[in-house]
PDB file of C-alpha atoms in Angstrom:
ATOM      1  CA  UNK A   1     -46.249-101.354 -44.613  1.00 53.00           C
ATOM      2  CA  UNK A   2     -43.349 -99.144 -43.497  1.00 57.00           C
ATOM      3  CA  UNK A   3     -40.455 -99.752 -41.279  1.00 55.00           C
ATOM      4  CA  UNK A   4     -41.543 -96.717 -38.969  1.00 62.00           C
ATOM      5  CA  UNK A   5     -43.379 -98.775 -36.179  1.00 67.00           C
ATOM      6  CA  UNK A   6     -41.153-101.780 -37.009  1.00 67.00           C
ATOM      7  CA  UNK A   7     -39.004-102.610 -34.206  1.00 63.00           C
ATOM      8  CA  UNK A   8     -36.526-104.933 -36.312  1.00 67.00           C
ATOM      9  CA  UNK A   9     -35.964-101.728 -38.882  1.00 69.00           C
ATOM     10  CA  UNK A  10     -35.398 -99.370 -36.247  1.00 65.00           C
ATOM     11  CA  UNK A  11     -31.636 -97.948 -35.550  1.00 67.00           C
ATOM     12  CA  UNK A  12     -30.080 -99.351 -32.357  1.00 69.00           C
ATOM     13  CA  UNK A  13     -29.289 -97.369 -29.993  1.00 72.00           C
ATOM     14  CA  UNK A  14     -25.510 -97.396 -28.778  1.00 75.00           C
ATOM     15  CA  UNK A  15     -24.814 -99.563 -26.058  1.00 75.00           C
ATOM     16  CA  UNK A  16     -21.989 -98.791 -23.608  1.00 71.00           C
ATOM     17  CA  UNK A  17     -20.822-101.523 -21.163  1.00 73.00           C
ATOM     18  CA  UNK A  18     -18.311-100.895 -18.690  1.00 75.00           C
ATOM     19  CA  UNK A  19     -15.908-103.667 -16.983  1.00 80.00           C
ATOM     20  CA  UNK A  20     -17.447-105.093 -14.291  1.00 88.00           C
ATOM     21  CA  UNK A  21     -14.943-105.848 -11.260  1.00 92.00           C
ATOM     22  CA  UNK A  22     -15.537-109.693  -9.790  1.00 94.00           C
ATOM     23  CA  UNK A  23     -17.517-109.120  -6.476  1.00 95.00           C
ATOM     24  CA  UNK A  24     -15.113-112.480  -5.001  1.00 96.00           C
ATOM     25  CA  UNK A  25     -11.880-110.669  -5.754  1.00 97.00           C
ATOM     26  CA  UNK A  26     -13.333-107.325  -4.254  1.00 97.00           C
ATOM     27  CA  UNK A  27     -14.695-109.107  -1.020  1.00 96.00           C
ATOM     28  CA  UNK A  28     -11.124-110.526  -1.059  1.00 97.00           C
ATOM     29  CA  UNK A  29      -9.449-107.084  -1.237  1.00 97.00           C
ATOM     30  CA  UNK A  30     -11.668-105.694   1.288  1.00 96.00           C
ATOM     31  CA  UNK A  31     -10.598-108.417   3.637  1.00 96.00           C
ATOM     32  CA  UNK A  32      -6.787-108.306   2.958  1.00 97.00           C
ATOM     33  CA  UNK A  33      -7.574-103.958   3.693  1.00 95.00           C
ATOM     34  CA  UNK A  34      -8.763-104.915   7.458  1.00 95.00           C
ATOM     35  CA  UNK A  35      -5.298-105.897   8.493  1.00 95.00           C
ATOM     36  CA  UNK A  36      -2.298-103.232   6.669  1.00 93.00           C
ATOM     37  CA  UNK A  37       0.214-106.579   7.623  1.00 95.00           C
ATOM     38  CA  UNK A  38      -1.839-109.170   5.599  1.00 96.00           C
ATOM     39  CA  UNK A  39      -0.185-110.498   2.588  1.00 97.00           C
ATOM     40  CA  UNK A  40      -1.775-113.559   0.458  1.00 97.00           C
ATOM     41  CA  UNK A  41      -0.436-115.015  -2.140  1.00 98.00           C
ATOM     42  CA  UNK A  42      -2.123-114.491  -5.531  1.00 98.00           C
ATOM     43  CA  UNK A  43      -1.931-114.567  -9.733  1.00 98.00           C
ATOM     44  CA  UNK A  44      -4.001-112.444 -11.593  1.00 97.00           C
ATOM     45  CA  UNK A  45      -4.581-112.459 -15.184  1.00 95.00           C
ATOM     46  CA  UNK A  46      -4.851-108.811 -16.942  1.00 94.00           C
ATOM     47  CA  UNK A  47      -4.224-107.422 -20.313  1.00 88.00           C
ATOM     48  CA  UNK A  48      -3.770-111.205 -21.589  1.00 84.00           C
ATOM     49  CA  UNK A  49      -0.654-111.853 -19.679  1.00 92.00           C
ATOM     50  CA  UNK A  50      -0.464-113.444 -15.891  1.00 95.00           C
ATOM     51  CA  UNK A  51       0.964-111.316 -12.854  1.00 96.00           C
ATOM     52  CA  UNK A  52       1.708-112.721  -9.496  1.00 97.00           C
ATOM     53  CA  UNK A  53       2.560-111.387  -6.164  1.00 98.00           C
ATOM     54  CA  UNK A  54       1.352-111.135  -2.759  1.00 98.00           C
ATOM     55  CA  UNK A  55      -2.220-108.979  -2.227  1.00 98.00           C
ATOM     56  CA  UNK A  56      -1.823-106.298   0.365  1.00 98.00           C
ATOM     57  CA  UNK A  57      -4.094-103.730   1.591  1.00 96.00           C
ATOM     58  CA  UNK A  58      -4.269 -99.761   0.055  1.00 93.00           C
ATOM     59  CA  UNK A  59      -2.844 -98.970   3.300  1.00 93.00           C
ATOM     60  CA  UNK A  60       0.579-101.131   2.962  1.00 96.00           C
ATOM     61  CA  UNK A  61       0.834-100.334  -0.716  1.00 94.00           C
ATOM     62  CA  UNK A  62       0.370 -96.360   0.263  1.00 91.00           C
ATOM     63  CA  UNK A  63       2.946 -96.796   3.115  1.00 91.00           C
ATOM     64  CA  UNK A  64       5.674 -98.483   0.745  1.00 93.00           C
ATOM     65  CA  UNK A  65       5.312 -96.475  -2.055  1.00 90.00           C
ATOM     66  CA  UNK A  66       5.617 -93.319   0.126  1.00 88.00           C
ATOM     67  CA  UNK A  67       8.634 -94.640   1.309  1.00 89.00           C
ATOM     68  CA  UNK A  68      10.094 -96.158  -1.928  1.00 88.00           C
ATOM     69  CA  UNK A  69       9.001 -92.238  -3.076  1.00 85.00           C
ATOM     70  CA  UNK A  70      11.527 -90.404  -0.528  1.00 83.00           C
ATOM     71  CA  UNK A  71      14.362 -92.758  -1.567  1.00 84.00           C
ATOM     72  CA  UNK A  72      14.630 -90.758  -4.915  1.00 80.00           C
ATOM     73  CA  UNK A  73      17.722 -88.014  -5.224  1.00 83.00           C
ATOM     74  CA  UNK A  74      18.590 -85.128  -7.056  1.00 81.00           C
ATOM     75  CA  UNK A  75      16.195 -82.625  -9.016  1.00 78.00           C
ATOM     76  CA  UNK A  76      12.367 -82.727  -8.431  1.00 77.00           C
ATOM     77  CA  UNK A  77      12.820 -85.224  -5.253  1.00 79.00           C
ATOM     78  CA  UNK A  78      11.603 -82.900  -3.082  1.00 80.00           C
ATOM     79  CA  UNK A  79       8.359 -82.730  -5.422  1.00 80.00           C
ATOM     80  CA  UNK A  80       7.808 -86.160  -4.380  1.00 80.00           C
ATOM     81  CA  UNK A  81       8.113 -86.265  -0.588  1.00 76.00           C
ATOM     82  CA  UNK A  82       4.730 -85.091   0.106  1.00 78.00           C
ATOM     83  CA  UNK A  83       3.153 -86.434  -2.837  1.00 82.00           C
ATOM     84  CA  UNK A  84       1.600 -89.403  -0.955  1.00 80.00           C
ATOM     85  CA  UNK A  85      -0.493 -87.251   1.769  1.00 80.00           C
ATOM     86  CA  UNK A  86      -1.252 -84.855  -1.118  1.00 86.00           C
ATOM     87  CA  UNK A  87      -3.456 -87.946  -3.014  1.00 83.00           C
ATOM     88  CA  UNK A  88      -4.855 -88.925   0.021  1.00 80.00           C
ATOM     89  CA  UNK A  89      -6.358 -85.663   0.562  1.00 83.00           C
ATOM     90  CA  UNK A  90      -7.673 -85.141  -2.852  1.00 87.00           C
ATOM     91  CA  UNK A  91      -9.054 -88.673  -2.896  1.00 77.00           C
ATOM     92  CA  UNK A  92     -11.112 -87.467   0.487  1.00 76.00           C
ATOM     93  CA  UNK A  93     -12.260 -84.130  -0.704  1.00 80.00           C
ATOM     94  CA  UNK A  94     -12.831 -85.647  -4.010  1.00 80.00           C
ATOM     95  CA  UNK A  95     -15.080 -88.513  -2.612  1.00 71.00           C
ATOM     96  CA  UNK A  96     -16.529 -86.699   0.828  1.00 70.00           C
ATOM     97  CA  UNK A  97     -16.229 -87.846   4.629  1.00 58.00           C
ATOM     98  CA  UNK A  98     -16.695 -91.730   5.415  1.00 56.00           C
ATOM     99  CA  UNK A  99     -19.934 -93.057   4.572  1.00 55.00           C
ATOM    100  CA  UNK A 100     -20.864 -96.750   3.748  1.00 60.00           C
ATOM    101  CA  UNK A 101     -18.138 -98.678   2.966  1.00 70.00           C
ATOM    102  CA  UNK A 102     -17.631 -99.704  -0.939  1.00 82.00           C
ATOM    103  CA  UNK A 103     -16.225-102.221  -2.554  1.00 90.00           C
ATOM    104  CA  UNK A 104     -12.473-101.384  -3.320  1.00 92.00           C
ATOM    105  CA  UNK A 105     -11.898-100.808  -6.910  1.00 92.00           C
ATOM    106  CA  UNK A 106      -8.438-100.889  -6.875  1.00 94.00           C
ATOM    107  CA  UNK A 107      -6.020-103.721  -5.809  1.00 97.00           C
ATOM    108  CA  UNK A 108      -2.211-103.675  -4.228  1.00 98.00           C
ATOM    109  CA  UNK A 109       0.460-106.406  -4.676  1.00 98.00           C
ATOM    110  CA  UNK A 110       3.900-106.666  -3.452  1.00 98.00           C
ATOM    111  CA  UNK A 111       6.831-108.508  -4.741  1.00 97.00           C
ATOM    112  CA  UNK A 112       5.239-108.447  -8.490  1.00 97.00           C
ATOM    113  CA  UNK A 113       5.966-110.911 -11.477  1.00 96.00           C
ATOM    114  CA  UNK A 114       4.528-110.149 -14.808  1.00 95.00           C
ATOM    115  CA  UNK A 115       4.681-112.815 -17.621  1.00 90.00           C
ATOM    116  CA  UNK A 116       3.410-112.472 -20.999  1.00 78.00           C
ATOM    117  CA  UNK A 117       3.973-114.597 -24.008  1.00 76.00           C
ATOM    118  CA  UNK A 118       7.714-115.733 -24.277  1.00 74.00           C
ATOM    119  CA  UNK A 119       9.281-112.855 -23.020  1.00 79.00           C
ATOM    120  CA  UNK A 120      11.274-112.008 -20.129  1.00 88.00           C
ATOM    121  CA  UNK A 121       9.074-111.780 -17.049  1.00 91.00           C
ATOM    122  CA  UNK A 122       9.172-108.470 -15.318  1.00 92.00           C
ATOM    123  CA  UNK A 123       9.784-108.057 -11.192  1.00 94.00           C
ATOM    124  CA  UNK A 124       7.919-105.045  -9.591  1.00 96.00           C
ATOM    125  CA  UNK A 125       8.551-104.420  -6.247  1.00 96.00           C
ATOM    126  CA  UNK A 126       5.020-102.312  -5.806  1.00 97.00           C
ATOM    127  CA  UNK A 127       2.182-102.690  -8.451  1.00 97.00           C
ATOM    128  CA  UNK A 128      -1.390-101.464  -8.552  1.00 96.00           C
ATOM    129  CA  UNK A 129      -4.348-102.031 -10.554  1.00 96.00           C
ATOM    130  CA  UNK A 130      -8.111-101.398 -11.441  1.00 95.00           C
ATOM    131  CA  UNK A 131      -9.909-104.570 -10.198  1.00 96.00           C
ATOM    132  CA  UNK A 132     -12.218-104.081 -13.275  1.00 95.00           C
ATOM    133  CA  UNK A 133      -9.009-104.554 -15.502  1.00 96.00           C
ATOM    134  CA  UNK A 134      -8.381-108.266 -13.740  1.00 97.00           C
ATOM    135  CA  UNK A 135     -10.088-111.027 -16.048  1.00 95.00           C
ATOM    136  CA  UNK A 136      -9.262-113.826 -13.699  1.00 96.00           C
ATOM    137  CA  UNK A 137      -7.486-114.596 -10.208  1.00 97.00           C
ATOM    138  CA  UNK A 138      -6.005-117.810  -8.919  1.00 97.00           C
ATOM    139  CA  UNK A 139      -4.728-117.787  -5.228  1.00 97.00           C
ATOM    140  CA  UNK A 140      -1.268-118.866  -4.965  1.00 96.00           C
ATOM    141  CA  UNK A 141       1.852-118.258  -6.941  1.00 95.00           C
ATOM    142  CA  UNK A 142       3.421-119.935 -10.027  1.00 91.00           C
ATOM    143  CA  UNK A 143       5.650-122.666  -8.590  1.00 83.00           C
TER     144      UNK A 143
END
């Protein structure tokens, strides 16, 4: 007998598996995007450590960092003050006009804590992430 037509001596074939983003915590971003002043509190845990802050839509994270962008001074400033629309624009092109509405892949917080392990926990004012990167959500904050 030979191992040609045997299925259990035949090479496997690579398998490539992607992280899949958790359809609650999408629906949940999607909802917190219909209203730009919506904030809910939320932890999240990612990369093995836990962040916290409050959820806000693409289009109150956009608007703060644009702003928090024009604050900078001195050389290359300038650079940034348009930087904002110029993503926009390339994330239309790159994706075409409106058509049915995805799931978000990304999500926004405010007001960001990140604790890992026993250090020192680190305050963000604006933080975004890939909701495929999140491995678990709690709503609410660390009291």
């Amino acid at each position: 007998m030979t191992t040609e037509h045997d299925p259990l001596h035949q090479p496997a074939a690579p398998v490539v598996t992607e992280p899949t983003p958790d359809v609650q915590l999408q629906m949940l971003v999607r909802l917190i995007g219909q209203d730009p002043d919506a904030a809910l509190p939320i932890t999240l845990t990612v990369g093995g450590g836990h962040l916290s802050g409050d959820l806000i839509s693409h289009e109150a994270w956009t608007a703060e960092w644009a702003r928090s962008l024009r604050s900078f001074d001195g050389p290359g400033a300038q650079l940034l003050k348009h930087f904002p629309e110029e993503v926009d624009q390339a994330v239309a092109d790159r994706q075409g006009r409106p058509g049915p509405q995805r799931l978000p892949q990304w999500i926004h917080l405010r007001d960001a804590t990140a604790a890992a392990g026993t250090g020192r926990p680190v305050v963000m004012p604006l933080w975004r992430g890939r909701l495929a990167d999140v491995a678990g959500w709690s709503l609410g904050k660390p009291a």
